[in-house]
CSV table of C-alpha atoms in Angstrom, one decimal:
chain,number,residue,atom,x,y,z
A,1,UNK,CA,72.2,140.0,108.8
A,2,UNK,CA,71.7,139.4,105.0
A,3,UNK,CA,67.6,137.4,105.4
A,4,UNK,CA,66.3,135.6,102.4
A,5,UNK,CA,62.5,136.6,101.0
A,6,UNK,CA,60.4,134.0,100.4
A,7,UNK,CA,61.4,134.6,96.7
A,8,UNK,CA,64.7,133.6,97.5
A,9,UNK,CA,66.5,137.0,96.9
A,10,UNK,CA,68.3,138.4,100.0
A,11,UNK,CA,68.5,141.7,101.2
A,12,UNK,CA,70.8,143.7,103.6
A,13,UNK,CA,68.9,146.6,105.9
A,14,UNK,CA,72.8,148.0,106.9
A,15,UNK,CA,73.7,148.4,103.6
A,16,UNK,CA,70.8,149.8,102.5
A,17,UNK,CA,70.6,152.4,104.6
A,18,UNK,CA,74.2,153.4,104.5
A,19,UNK,CA,73.6,153.8,100.9
A,20,UNK,CA,70.6,156.2,101.6
A,21,UNK,CA,72.5,158.2,103.3
A,22,UNK,CA,75.4,157.8,101.2
A,23,UNK,CA,73.3,159.7,98.4
A,24,UNK,CA,71.5,162.2,100.5
A,25,UNK,CA,75.4,163.3,102.0
A,26,UNK,CA,76.0,163.5,98.4
A,27,UNK,CA,72.8,165.8,97.6
A,28,UNK,CA,74.1,167.9,101.0
A,29,UNK,CA,77.4,168.3,100.1
A,30,UNK,CA,76.8,168.8,96.2
A,31,UNK,CA,73.5,170.2,95.7
A,32,UNK,CA,70.3,167.9,95.8
A,33,UNK,CA,70.2,168.7,92.0
A,34,UNK,CA,72.7,166.1,91.8
A,35,UNK,CA,70.2,163.6,92.8
A,36,UNK,CA,69.9,162.5,89.3
A,37,UNK,CA,73.9,162.0,88.9
A,38,UNK,CA,73.7,159.3,91.5
A,39,UNK,CA,73.2,155.7,90.8
A,40,UNK,CA,72.7,153.1,93.0
A,41,UNK,CA,73.4,149.4,91.8
A,42,UNK,CA,72.8,145.9,94.1
A,43,UNK,CA,72.3,142.3,93.1
A,44,UNK,CA,68.6,141.5,93.6
A,45,UNK,CA,65.2,143.3,93.5
A,46,UNK,CA,64.6,143.3,96.7
A,47,UNK,CA,67.6,145.0,97.9
A,48,UNK,CA,66.7,147.6,95.3
A,49,UNK,CA,63.3,147.8,97.0
A,50,UNK,CA,64.5,147.7,100.3
A,51,UNK,CA,66.7,150.8,99.6
A,52,UNK,CA,64.3,152.8,97.1
A,53,UNK,CA,62.5,152.5,100.6
A,54,UNK,CA,65.1,154.3,102.5
A,55,UNK,CA,65.8,156.9,100.0
A,56,UNK,CA,62.3,157.9,100.5
A,57,UNK,CA,62.3,157.5,103.8
A,58,UNK,CA,65.2,160.0,103.9
A,59,UNK,CA,64.8,162.8,101.2
A,60,UNK,CA,61.8,164.1,99.6
A,61,UNK,CA,60.0,162.0,97.3
A,62,UNK,CA,61.3,164.2,94.1
A,63,UNK,CA,65.0,163.5,94.7
A,64,UNK,CA,64.3,160.0,95.4
A,65,UNK,CA,62.8,159.0,92.5
A,66,UNK,CA,65.4,160.9,90.7
A,67,UNK,CA,68.4,158.6,92.0
A,68,UNK,CA,68.5,155.4,89.5
A,69,UNK,CA,68.2,152.4,91.8
A,70,UNK,CA,68.7,148.7,89.5
A,71,UNK,CA,69.7,145.8,88.8
A,72,UNK,CA,72.9,145.0,87.1
A,73,UNK,CA,71.0,144.8,83.8
A,74,UNK,CA,68.9,147.8,84.5
A,75,UNK,CA,72.3,149.6,83.7
A,76,UNK,CA,73.4,147.5,80.6
A,77,UNK,CA,74.6,150.5,78.5
A,78,UNK,CA,74.0,153.2,80.7
A,79,UNK,CA,76.3,154.7,83.5
A,80,UNK,CA,75.8,158.0,86.0
A,81,UNK,CA,78.8,160.2,87.1
A,82,UNK,CA,78.2,158.4,91.0
A,83,UNK,CA,77.6,155.1,91.1
A,84,UNK,CA,77.0,153.2,94.7
A,85,UNK,CA,77.1,149.6,94.6
A,86,UNK,CA,75.7,147.6,97.5
A,87,UNK,CA,76.9,143.9,97.4
A,88,UNK,CA,74.3,142.7,99.9
A,89,UNK,CA,76.2,139.6,100.2
A,90,UNK,CA,80.0,138.4,99.4
A,91,UNK,CA,79.8,134.1,100.3
A,92,UNK,CA,77.7,131.4,99.7
A,93,UNK,CA,77.5,130.9,103.9
A,94,UNK,CA,74.1,129.5,103.5
A,95,UNK,CA,74.3,127.1,101.0
A,96,UNK,CA,75.2,123.0,100.4
A,97,UNK,CA,78.4,122.9,99.0
A,98,UNK,CA,78.6,122.6,95.2
A,99,UNK,CA,75.3,124.9,95.2
A,100,UNK,CA,74.7,126.9,91.8
A,101,UNK,CA,72.3,129.5,93.3
A,102,UNK,CA,73.0,132.6,92.9
A,103,UNK,CA,75.0,135.3,95.3
A,104,UNK,CA,74.2,138.2,92.6
A,105,UNK,CA,76.8,139.7,90.4
A,106,UNK,CA,79.5,138.9,93.0
A,107,UNK,CA,79.7,135.4,91.4
A,108,UNK,CA,79.6,136.7,88.0
A,109,UNK,CA,82.8,138.3,86.7
A,110,UNK,CA,80.8,140.1,83.7
A,111,UNK,CA,78.3,141.2,86.1
A,112,UNK,CA,80.8,142.6,88.0
A,113,UNK,CA,82.8,144.5,85.5
A,114,UNK,CA,79.5,146.1,84.0
A,115,UNK,CA,78.6,147.2,87.7
A,116,UNK,CA,81.8,148.8,88.2
A,117,UNK,CA,82.3,150.1,85.3
A,118,UNK,CA,79.0,152.0,85.4
A,119,UNK,CA,80.7,155.3,87.4
A,120,UNK,CA,81.6,157.8,85.0
A,121,UNK,CA,83.4,159.8,88.2
A,122,UNK,CA,83.1,158.0,91.7
A,123,UNK,CA,82.4,154.8,92.5
A,124,UNK,CA,81.6,153.5,95.9
A,125,UNK,CA,81.2,149.6,96.9
A,126,UNK,CA,79.1,148.6,99.8
A,127,UNK,CA,80.3,145.5,100.9
A,128,UNK,CA,82.2,143.0,103.3
A,129,UNK,CA,86.1,144.0,102.1
A,130,UNK,CA,87.5,141.2,104.8
A,131,UNK,CA,85.4,138.7,102.4
A,132,UNK,CA,86.4,139.6,99.4
A,133,UNK,CA,90.8,139.6,100.6
A,134,UNK,CA,89.5,136.2,101.9
A,135,UNK,CA,88.3,134.4,99.2
A,136,UNK,CA,90.2,131.6,96.6
A,137,UNK,CA,92.2,133.5,94.1
A,138,UNK,CA,89.9,131.8,91.5
A,139,UNK,CA,86.5,132.1,93.3
A,140,UNK,CA,86.6,135.9,92.9
A,141,UNK,CA,89.3,137.1,91.1
A,142,UNK,CA,87.7,140.9,90.3
A,143,UNK,CA,86.0,141.1,93.9
A,144,UNK,CA,89.9,140.5,95.0
A,145,UNK,CA,91.3,142.8,92.5
A,146,UNK,CA,89.4,145.4,93.4
A,147,UNK,CA,89.6,144.9,97.4
A,148,UNK,CA,93.1,144.9,97.0
A,149,UNK,CA,93.3,148.3,95.3
A,150,UNK,CA,90.9,150.0,97.2
A,151,UNK,CA,93.1,148.7,99.9
A,152,UNK,CA,96.0,150.3,98.6
A,153,UNK,CA,94.6,153.7,98.1
A,154,UNK,CA,93.7,153.5,102.0
A,155,UNK,CA,89.7,153.9,100.4
A,156,UNK,CA,88.6,151.1,102.7
A,157,UNK,CA,86.3,152.4,105.5
A,158,UNK,CA,84.8,150.3,108.1
A,159,UNK,CA,80.6,150.6,108.8
A,160,UNK,CA,80.8,152.8,112.1
A,161,UNK,CA,83.8,155.1,110.7
A,162,UNK,CA,81.1,155.8,108.0
A,163,UNK,CA,78.6,156.3,109.9
A,164,UNK,CA,80.1,158.8,112.0
A,165,UNK,CA,81.7,160.7,108.9
A,166,UNK,CA,78.0,160.4,107.4
A,167,UNK,CA,76.9,162.1,110.9
A,168,UNK,CA,79.2,164.9,110.0
A,169,UNK,CA,77.6,165.8,106.4
A,170,UNK,CA,74.1,165.1,107.4
A,171,UNK,CA,73.6,165.5,111.2
A,172,UNK,CA,70.5,163.6,112.4
A,173,UNK,CA,67.1,165.9,112.0
A,174,UNK,CA,63.5,165.5,111.3
A,175,UNK,CA,62.3,165.3,108.1
A,176,UNK,CA,63.7,165.7,104.9
A,177,UNK,CA,65.9,168.9,105.4
A,178,UNK,CA,68.9,169.0,103.1
A,179,UNK,CA,71.7,171.7,103.4
A,180,UNK,CA,72.2,174.0,100.9
A,181,UNK,CA,75.1,173.0,98.4
A,182,UNK,CA,78.4,173.9,99.7
A,183,UNK,CA,79.9,175.7,96.2
A,184,UNK,CA,77.5,176.1,93.5
A,185,UNK,CA,80.3,175.3,91.4
A,186,UNK,CA,82.0,172.6,93.1
A,187,UNK,CA,82.0,169.3,91.1
A,188,UNK,CA,82.3,165.9,91.4
């Protein structure tokens, strides 16, 4: 489910949809004015465009545009209270052995550190948790540690469970309706 675009970049539509629904759920729970407090980081520019398209589909344009969606490089030196990360892909499954073609920031420890350190209050990583746990100790060391940490905190949720939880927060409605915030004083 990770097709390669003609320019060699990868996209993951399932992750893009989940990330956009999470952003909408955060706004539904905490008030749509919080949209500028949400940041989304991914490895590939094509995934950025896909996520932006999903946000535009789910949210009023002014809210969708206020959510900063970018690559790790675009987040250098800045953060947001809420960061959602779309890993897109976690393995070199479609690459020839010995290939040095990028798998995004998943294979780059420095970029991984930038991505996960941008969150000021809440970090959500959308990706293949099992793939990170199954990786070689040296291959993706930071992601192995992240996956283990999430697992120890019982913070790993399957895609099906996440869909169920998001449906409970933002029931399928036509249009761009966002519920009022639960409490104006509620914080992330």
